[in-house]
Coordinates of C-alpha atoms in Angstrom, one line a residue:
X1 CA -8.6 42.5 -14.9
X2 CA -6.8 38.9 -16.5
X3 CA -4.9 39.1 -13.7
X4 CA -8.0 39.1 -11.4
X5 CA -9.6 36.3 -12.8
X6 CA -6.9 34.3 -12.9
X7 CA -6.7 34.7 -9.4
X8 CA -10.5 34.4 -8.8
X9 CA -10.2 30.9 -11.1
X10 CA -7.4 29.6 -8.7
X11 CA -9.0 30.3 -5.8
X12 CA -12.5 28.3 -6.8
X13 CA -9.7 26.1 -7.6
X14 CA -8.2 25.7 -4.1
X15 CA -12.1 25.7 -2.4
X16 CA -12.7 22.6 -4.2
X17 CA -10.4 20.7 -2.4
X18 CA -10.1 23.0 0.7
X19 CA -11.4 20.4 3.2
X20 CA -9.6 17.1 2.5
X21 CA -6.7 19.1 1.6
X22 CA -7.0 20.4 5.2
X23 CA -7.0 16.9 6.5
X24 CA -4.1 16.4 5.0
X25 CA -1.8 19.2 6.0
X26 CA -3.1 17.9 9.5
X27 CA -1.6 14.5 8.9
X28 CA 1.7 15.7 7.9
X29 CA 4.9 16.9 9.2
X30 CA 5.6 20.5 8.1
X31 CA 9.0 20.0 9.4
X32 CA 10.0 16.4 7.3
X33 CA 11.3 16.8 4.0
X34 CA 9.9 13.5 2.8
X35 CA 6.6 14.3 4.3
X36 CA 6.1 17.4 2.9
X37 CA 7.3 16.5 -0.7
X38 CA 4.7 13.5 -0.2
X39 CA 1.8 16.3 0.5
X40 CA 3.0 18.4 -2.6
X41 CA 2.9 15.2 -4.8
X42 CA -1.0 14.6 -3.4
X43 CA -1.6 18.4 -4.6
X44 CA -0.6 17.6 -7.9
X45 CA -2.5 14.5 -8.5
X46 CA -5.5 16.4 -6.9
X47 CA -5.8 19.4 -9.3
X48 CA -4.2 21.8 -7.3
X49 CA -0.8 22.5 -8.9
X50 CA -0.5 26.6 -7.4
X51 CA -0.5 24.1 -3.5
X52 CA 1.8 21.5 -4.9
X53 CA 4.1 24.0 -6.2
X54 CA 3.9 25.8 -2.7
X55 CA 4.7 22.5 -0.5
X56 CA 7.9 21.7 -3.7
X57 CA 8.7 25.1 -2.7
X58 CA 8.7 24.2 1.5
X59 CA 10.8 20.9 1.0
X60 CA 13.8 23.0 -0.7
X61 CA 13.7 25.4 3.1
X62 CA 14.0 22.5 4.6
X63 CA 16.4 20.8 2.3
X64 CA 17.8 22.7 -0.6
X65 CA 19.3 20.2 -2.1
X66 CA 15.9 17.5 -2.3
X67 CA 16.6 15.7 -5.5
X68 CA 12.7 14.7 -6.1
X69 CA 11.8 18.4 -5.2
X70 CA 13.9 19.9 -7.9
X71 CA 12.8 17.6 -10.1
X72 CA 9.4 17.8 -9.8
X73 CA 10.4 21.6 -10.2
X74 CA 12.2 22.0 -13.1
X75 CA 15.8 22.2 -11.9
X76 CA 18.8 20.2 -12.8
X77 CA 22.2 19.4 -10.9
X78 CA 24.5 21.5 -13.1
X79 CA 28.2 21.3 -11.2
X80 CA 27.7 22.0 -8.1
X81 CA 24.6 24.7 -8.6
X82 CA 20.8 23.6 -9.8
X83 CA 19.5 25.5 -12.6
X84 CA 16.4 25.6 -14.9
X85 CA 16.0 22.7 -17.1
X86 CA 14.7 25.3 -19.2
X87 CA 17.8 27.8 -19.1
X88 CA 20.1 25.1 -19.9
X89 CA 18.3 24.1 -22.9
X90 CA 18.4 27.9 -24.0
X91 CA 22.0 28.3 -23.5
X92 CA 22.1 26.1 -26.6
X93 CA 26.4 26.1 -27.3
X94 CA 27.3 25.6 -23.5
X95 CA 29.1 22.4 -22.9
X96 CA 27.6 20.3 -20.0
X97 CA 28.6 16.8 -18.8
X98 CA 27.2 14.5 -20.3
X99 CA 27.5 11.4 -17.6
X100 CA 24.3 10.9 -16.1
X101 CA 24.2 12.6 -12.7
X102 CA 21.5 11.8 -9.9
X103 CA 18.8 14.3 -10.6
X104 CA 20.2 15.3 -14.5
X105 CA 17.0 14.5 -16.1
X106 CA 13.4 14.3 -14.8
X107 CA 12.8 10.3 -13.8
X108 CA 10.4 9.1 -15.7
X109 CA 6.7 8.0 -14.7
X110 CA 5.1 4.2 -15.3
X111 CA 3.5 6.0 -18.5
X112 CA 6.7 6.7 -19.7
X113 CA 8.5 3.9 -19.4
X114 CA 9.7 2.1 -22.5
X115 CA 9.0 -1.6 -22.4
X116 CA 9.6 -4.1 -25.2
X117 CA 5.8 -5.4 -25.6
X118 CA 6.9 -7.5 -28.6
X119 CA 5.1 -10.9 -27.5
X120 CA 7.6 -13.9 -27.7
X121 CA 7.6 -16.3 -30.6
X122 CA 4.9 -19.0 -30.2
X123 CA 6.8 -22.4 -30.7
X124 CA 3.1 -24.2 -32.1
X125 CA 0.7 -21.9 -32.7
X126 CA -1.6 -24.0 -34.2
X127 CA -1.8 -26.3 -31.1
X128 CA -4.9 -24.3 -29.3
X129 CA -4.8 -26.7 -25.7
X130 CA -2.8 -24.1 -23.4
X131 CA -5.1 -20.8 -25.3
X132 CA -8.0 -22.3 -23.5
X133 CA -6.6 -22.3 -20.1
X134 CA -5.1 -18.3 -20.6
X135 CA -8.5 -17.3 -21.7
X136 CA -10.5 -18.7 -18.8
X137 CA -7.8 -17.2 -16.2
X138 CA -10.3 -13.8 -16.0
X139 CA -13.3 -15.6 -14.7
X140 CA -11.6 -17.8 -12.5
X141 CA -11.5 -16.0 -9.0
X142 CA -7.9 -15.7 -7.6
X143 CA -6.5 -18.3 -4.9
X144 CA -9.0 -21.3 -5.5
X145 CA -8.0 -24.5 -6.8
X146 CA -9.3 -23.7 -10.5
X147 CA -7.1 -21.1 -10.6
X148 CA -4.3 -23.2 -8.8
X149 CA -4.7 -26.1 -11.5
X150 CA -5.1 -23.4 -14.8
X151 CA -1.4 -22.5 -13.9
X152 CA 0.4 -25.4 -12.9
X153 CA -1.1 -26.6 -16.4
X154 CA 0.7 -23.7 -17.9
X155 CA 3.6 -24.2 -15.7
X156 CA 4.2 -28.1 -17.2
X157 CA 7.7 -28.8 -19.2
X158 CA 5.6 -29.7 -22.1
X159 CA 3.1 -26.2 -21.6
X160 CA 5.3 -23.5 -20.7
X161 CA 6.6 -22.6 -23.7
X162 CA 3.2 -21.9 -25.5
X163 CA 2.0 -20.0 -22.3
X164 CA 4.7 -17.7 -22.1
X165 CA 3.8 -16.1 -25.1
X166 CA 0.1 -16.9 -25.1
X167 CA 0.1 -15.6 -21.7
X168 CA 2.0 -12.1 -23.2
X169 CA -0.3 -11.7 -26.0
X170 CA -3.5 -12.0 -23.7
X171 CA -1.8 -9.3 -21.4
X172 CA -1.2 -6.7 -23.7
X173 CA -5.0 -6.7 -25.3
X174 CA -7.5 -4.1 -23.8
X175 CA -10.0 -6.4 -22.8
X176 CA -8.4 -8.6 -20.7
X177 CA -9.0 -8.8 -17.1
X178 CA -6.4 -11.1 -15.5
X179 CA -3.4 -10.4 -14.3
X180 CA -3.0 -12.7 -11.2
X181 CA -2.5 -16.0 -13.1
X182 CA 0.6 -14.5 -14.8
X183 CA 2.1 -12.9 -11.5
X184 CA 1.7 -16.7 -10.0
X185 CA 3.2 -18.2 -13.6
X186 CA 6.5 -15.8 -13.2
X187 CA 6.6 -16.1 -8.8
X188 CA 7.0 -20.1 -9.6
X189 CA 8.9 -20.0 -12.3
X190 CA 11.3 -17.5 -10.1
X191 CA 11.1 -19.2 -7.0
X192 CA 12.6 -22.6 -9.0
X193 CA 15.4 -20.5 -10.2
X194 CA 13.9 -19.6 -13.6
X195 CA 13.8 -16.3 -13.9
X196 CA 15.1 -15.9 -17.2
X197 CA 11.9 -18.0 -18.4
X198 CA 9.8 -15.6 -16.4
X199 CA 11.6 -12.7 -18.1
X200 CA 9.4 -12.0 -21.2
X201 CA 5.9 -12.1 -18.5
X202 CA 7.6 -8.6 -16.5
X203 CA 6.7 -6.0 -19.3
X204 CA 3.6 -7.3 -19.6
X205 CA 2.3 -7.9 -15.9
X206 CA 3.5 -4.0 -15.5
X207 CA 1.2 -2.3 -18.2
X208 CA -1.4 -4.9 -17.4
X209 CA -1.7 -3.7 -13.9
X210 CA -2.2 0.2 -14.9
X211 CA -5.9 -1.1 -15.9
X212 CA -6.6 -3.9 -13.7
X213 CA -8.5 -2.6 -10.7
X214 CA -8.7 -5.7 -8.8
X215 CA -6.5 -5.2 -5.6
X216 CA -5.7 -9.1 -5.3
X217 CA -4.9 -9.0 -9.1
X218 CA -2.8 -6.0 -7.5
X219 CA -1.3 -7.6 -5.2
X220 CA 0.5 -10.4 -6.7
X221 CA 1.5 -8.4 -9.7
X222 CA 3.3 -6.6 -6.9
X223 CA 4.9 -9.3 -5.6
X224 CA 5.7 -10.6 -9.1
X225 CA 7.5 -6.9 -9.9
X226 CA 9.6 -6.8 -7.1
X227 CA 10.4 -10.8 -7.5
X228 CA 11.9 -9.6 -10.8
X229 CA 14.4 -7.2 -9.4
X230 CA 14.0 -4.9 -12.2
X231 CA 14.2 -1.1 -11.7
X232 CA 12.2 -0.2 -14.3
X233 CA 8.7 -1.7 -12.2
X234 CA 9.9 1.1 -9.8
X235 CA 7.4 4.0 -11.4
X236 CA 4.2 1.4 -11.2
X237 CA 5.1 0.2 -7.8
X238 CA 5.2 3.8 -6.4
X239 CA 1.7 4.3 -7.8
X240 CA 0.4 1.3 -6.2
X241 CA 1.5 2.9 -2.6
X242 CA -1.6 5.2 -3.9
X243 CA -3.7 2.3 -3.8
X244 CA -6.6 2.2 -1.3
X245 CA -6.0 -1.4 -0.2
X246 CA -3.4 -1.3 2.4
X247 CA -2.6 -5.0 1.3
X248 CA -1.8 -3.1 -2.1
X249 CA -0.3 -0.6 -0.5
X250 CA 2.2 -2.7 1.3
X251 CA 3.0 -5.5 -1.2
X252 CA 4.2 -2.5 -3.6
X253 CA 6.2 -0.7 -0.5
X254 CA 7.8 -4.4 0.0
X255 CA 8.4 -4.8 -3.8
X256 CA 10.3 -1.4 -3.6
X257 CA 12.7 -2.7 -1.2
X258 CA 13.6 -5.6 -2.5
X259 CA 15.0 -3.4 -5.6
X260 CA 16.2 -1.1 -4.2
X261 CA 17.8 -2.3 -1.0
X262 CA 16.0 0.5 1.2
X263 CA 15.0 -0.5 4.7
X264 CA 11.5 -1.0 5.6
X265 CA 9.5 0.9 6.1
X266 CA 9.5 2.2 2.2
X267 CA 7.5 5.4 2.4
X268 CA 6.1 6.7 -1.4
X269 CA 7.8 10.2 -0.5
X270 CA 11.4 8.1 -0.3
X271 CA 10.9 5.9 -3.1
X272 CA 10.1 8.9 -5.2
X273 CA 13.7 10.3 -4.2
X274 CA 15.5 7.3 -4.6
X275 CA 14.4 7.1 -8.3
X276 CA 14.5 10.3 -9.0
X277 CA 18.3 10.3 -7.8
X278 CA 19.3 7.3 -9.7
X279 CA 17.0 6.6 -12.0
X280 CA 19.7 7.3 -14.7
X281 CA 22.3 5.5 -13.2
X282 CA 23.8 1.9 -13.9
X283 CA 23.0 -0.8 -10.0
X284 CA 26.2 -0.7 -9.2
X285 CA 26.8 2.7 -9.1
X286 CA 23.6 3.0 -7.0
X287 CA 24.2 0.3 -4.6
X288 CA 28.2 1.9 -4.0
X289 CA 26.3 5.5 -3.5
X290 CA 23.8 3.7 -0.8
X291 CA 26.7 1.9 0.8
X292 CA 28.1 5.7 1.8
X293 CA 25.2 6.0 3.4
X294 CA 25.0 7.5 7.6
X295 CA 22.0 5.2 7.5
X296 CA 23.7 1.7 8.8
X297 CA 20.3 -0.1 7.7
X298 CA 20.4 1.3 4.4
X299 CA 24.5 0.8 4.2
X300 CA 24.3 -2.8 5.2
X301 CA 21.0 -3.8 2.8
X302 CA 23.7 -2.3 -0.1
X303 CA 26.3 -4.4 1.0
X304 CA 24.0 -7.4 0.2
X305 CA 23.4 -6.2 -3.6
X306 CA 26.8 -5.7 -3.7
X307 CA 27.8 -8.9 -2.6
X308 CA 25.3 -10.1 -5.3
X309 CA 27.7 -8.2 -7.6
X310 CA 31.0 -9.3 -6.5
X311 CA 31.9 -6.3 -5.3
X312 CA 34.9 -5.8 -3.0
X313 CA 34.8 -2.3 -1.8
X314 CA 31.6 -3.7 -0.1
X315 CA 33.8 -5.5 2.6
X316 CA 35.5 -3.0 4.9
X317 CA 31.8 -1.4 5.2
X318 CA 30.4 -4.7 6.7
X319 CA 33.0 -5.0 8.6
X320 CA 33.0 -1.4 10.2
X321 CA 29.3 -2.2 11.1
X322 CA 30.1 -5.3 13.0
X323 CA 31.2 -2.5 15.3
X324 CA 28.2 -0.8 15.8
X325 CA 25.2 -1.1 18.6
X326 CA 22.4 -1.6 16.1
X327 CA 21.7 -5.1 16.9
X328 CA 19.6 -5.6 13.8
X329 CA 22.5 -4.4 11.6
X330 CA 25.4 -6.0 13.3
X331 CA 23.5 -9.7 12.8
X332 CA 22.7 -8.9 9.2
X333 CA 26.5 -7.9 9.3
X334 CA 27.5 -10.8 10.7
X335 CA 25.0 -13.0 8.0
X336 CA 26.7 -11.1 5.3
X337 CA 30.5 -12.2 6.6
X338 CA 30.1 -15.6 7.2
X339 CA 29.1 -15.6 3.3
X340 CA 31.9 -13.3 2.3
X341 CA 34.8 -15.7 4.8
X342 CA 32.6 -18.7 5.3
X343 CA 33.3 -18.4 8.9
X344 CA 31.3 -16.9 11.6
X345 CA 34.6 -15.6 13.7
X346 CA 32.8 -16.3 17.0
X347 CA 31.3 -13.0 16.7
X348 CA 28.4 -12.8 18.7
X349 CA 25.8 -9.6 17.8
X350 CA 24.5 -9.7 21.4
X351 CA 27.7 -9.9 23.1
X352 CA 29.5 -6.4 24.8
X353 CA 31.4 -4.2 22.6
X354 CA 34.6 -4.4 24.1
X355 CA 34.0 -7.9 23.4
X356 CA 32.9 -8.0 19.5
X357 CA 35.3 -5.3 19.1
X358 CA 38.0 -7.5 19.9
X359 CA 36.3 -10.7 17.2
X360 CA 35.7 -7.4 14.6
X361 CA 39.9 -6.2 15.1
X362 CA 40.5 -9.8 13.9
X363 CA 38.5 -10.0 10.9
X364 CA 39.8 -6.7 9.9
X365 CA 43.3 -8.1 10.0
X366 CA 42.3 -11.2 7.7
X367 CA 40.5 -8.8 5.4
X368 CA 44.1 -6.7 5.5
X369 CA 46.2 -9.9 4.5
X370 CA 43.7 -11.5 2.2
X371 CA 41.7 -8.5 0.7
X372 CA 44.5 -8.1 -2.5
X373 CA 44.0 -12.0 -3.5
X374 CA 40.8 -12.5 -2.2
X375 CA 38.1 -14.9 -3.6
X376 CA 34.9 -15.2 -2.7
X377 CA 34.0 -17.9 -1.0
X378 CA 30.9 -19.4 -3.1
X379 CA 33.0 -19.0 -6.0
X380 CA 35.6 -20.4 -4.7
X381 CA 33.8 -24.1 -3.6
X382 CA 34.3 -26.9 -6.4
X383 CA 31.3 -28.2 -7.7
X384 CA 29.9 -31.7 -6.4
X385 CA 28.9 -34.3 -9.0
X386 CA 25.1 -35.5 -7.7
X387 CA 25.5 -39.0 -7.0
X388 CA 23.7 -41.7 -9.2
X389 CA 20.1 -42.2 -8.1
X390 CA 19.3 -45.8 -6.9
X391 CA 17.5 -48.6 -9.0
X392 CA 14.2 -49.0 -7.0
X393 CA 11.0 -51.0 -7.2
X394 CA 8.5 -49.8 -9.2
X395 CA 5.6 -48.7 -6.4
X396 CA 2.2 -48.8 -8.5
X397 CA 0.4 -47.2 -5.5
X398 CA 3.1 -43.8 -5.6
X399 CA 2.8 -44.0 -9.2
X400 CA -0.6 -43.7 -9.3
X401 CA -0.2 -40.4 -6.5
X402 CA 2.1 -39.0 -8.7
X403 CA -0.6 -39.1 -11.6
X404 CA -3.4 -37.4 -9.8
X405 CA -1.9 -34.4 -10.8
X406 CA -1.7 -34.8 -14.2
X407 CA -3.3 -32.9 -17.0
X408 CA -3.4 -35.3 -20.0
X409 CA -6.1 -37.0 -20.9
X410 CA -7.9 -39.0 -18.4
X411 CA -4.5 -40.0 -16.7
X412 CA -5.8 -38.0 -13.6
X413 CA -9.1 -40.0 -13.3
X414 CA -7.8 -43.6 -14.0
X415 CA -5.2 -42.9 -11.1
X416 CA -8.2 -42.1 -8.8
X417 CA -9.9 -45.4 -10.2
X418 CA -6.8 -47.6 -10.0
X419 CA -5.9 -46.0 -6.1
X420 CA -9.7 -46.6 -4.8
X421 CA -10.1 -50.2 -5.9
X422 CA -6.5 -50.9 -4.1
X423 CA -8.8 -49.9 -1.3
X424 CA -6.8 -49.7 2.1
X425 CA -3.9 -51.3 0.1
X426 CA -3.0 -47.6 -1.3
X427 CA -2.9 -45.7 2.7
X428 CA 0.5 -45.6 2.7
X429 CA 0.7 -43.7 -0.7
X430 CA -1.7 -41.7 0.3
X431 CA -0.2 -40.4 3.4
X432 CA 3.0 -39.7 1.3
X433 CA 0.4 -37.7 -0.5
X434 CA -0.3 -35.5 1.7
X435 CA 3.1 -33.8 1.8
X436 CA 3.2 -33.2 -1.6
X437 CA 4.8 -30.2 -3.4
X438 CA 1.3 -29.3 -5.7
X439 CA -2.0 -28.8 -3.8
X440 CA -3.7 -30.6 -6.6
X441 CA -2.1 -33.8 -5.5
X442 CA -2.8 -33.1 -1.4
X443 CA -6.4 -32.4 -2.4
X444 CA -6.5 -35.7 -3.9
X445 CA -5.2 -38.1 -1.6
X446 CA -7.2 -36.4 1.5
X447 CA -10.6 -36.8 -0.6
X448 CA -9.6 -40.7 -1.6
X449 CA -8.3 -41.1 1.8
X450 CA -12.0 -40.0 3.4
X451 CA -14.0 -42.0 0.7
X452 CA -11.5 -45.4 1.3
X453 CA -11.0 -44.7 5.3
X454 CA -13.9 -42.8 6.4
X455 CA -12.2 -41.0 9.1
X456 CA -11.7 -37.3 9.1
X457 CA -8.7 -35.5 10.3
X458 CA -9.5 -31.7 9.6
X459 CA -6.9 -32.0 7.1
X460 CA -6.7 -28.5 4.6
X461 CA -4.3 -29.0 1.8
X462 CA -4.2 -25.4 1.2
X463 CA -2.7 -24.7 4.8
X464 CA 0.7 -23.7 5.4
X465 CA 3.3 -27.0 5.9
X466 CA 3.2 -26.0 9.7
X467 CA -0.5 -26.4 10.2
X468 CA -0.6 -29.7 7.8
X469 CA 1.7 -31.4 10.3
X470 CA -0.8 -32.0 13.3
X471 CA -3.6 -33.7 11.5
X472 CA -1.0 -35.4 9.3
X473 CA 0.3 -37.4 12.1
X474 CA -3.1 -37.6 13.4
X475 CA -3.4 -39.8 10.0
X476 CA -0.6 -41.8 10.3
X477 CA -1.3 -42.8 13.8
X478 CA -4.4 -43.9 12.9
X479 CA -3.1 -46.1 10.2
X480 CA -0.4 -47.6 12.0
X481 CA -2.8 -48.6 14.8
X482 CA -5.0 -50.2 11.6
X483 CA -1.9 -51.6 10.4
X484 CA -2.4 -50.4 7.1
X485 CA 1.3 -48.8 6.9
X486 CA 3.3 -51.2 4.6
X487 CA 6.4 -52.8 5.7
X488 CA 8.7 -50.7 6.9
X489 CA 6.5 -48.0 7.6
X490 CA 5.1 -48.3 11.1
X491 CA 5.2 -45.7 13.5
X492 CA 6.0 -43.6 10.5
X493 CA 9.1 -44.7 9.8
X494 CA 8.8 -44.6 5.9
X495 CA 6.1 -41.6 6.0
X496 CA 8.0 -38.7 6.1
X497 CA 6.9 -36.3 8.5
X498 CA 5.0 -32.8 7.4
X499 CA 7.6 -30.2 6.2

């Protein structure tokens, strides 16, 4: 009779879901391992564990040795057979290796990630200027210039150090709804080579974004994670490929690769596998595994980590995929040599094979006579001493530019004042404006040049460098016909041209 209901409960269980599940086995691939393992995770995270356990069940008769599969079913890589997690705990005194294998122990989920959420030591906590700008991040909306000036305030020499931590501490509380302004604090930071200053933001942006619903919050915490290059985002960025914003979606599938070295397109059924199969295991390790791999795509995005690493055994691989057909390959290949050498070898990737063949049999000889005593060849360069900057002028009017972006006191507003009554005498400074690196500054020279000029060259500081460049020159023709380009600057000699 127990038995009965059990069944009966089940069943209800299964009707609840019956139709979308339906839809579902109709979009997948009962042949693909990956495809199928994807369906049996959707099961589970849709209340229908007897289904999920069925489709676990299907991956291992199409693949018997699926490491996610076994995983997500209880079974561990003991030797060369997989066996109950369960039964090896209750052997108790057998002795098992204790090296980490791929697929040991059940990878861990976002949840269960450890994270050290100790916020970073505030170097002046009792000055409250920067606390302002991290508490006003939430109701700013995300990719307007309020939200552009609230973090290149926080991103200032004199700032950053009392917004890391303020920035942390915000993060972690319940009640906070902003996430974006961080991810764009740790992209710059990251992008100027300063990771390690971006460093204490990661554990923070990654347990933010389990309660931020806002997909363009989403988004750049995304990008952020995988900017980072830390395996341990991997768990929160597979649940994002969940997301119902394909933007979402694909910002997490492109942070995945960027850690992991896979090939797009990153699929949430092989991103699962990858961590679960070496989750527990140090990069390197990983990235040698990967660079075994039948997969040239996936052999020759290794190699790249590995070069990262200083790794030799990387080497022979590229090479051996100069040889191959792949066209895409072979010129990553080829990318990837010229780094390790510092010479291209004439190899062209679109040439016959006979013909690279003959460029490849070369390289492998150098690699035969040099690989013993070889040094790579960025380490190998001698550092250059940066020449001695110039004593120039002092140029008020680019002074003044400069300022417009400033945040202290009214520095920004008595540029404004000081460029406007220069009148047409401050065009060329301007112009030089336009091209500059913060879209505070552009924004600011195109609204003085309007008010001082009145002409109106569909300029949009926010626009890419590419579609700046037209109405850019459209400006400094027009001032060089005025002749209001200084000395030295007609026909836009001393304006340099949009980037």
């Amino acid at each position: 009779m127990l038995r009965l209901i059990a069944v009966l409960m089940l069943s209800v269980s299964a009707l609840v879901g019956a139709e979308t599940l339906d839809a579902m086995v109709k979009k997948t691939d009962l042949n693909n391992a990956d495809e199928v393992f994807g369906l049996a995770q959707w099961c589970g995270e849709n209340n229908l564990p007897t289904k999920a356990r069925q489709y676990y069940n299907a991956v291992l008769k199409i693949d018997k040795d699926h490491e996610a599969a076994r995983a997500a079913l209880g079974f561990v890589r003991n030797g060369d057979r997989w066996v109950s997690s369960a039964h090896l705990r209750d052997a108790g005194g057998g002795k098992v290796d204790p090296t980490p294998k791929a697929g040991d122990v059940a990878a861990p989920n976002a949840a269960q990630m450890t994270w050290d959420l100790n916020v970073p030591k505030d170097p002046e906590p009792e000055n409250p200027f920067i606390t302002g700008y991290v508490e006003k991040l939430p109701g700013l909306k995300n990719d307007t210039t309020d939200m552009d000036n609230a973090v290149a305030t926080m991103l200032t020499d004199e700032n950053l150090p009392m917004a890391i931590p303020r920035l942390c501490a915000a993060l972690a509380r319940p009640d906070y709804g902003d996430v974006f302004g961080a991810a764009n604090v740790a992209m710059h930071l990251i992008k100027d080579g300063r990771t390690d200053a971006a460093r204490p933001l990661l554990p923070f942006i990654a347990k933010a974004s389990e309660r931020i619903t806002d997909a363009g919050d989403l988004e750049a915490a995304a990008f952020a994670l995988g900017k980072f290059r830390d395996r341990r985002a991997l768990p929160r960025l597979i649940e994002m490929m969940d997301h119902k914003d394909e933007v979402v979606r694909d910002t997490a599938a492109n942070a995945i690769g960027l850690i992991t070295m896979l090939p797009q397109p990153v699929t949430k059924a092989r991103a699962s596998q990858w961590w679960a199969q070496n989750h527990a295991l140090d990069e390197k390790t990983v990235f040698q595994q990967q660079l075994k791999s039948q997969d040239p795509m996936v052999a020759v995005e290794a190699a790249k980590a590995l070069y990262e690493l200083r790794d030799k055994t990387m080497v022979p691989v590229v090479i051996k995929l100069m040889r191959g057909d792949d066209r895409q390959v072979t010129l990553k290949a080829l990318q990837l040599m010229v780094k390790i050498s510092g010479r291209d070898w004439s190899y062209d990737p679109a040439a016959a094979k006979e013909v690279r063949d003959k460029r490849v049999d070369l390289i492998e000889k150098w690699w035969k006579d040099e690989g013993p005593r070889f040094v790579f060849v960025e380490d190998a360069k001698p550092k250059k001493e940066k020449p001695a900057a110039p004593v120039a002028q002092i140029d008020h009017e680019a002074e003044w530019v400069k300022q417009l972006g400033s945040i202290e006191g009214n520095v920004s507003q008595q540029a404004e004042g000081n460029l406007m009554s220069k009148g047409e005498g401050s065009v060329t400074a301007l112009l030089r404006g336009l091209d500059d690196q913060a879209v505070i500054v552009r924004r600011k020279c195109h609204d003085l040049l309007r008010a001082i000029t009145k002409q109106d060259f569909q300029y949009d500081p926010r626009a890419e460098p590419v579609d700046r460049a037209k109405p850019v020159a459209a400006w400094n023709n027009w001032a060089s016909q005025k002749g209001l380009l200084k000395n030295g600057d007609e026909e836009g000699e001393g304006v340099p041209p949009a980037k």
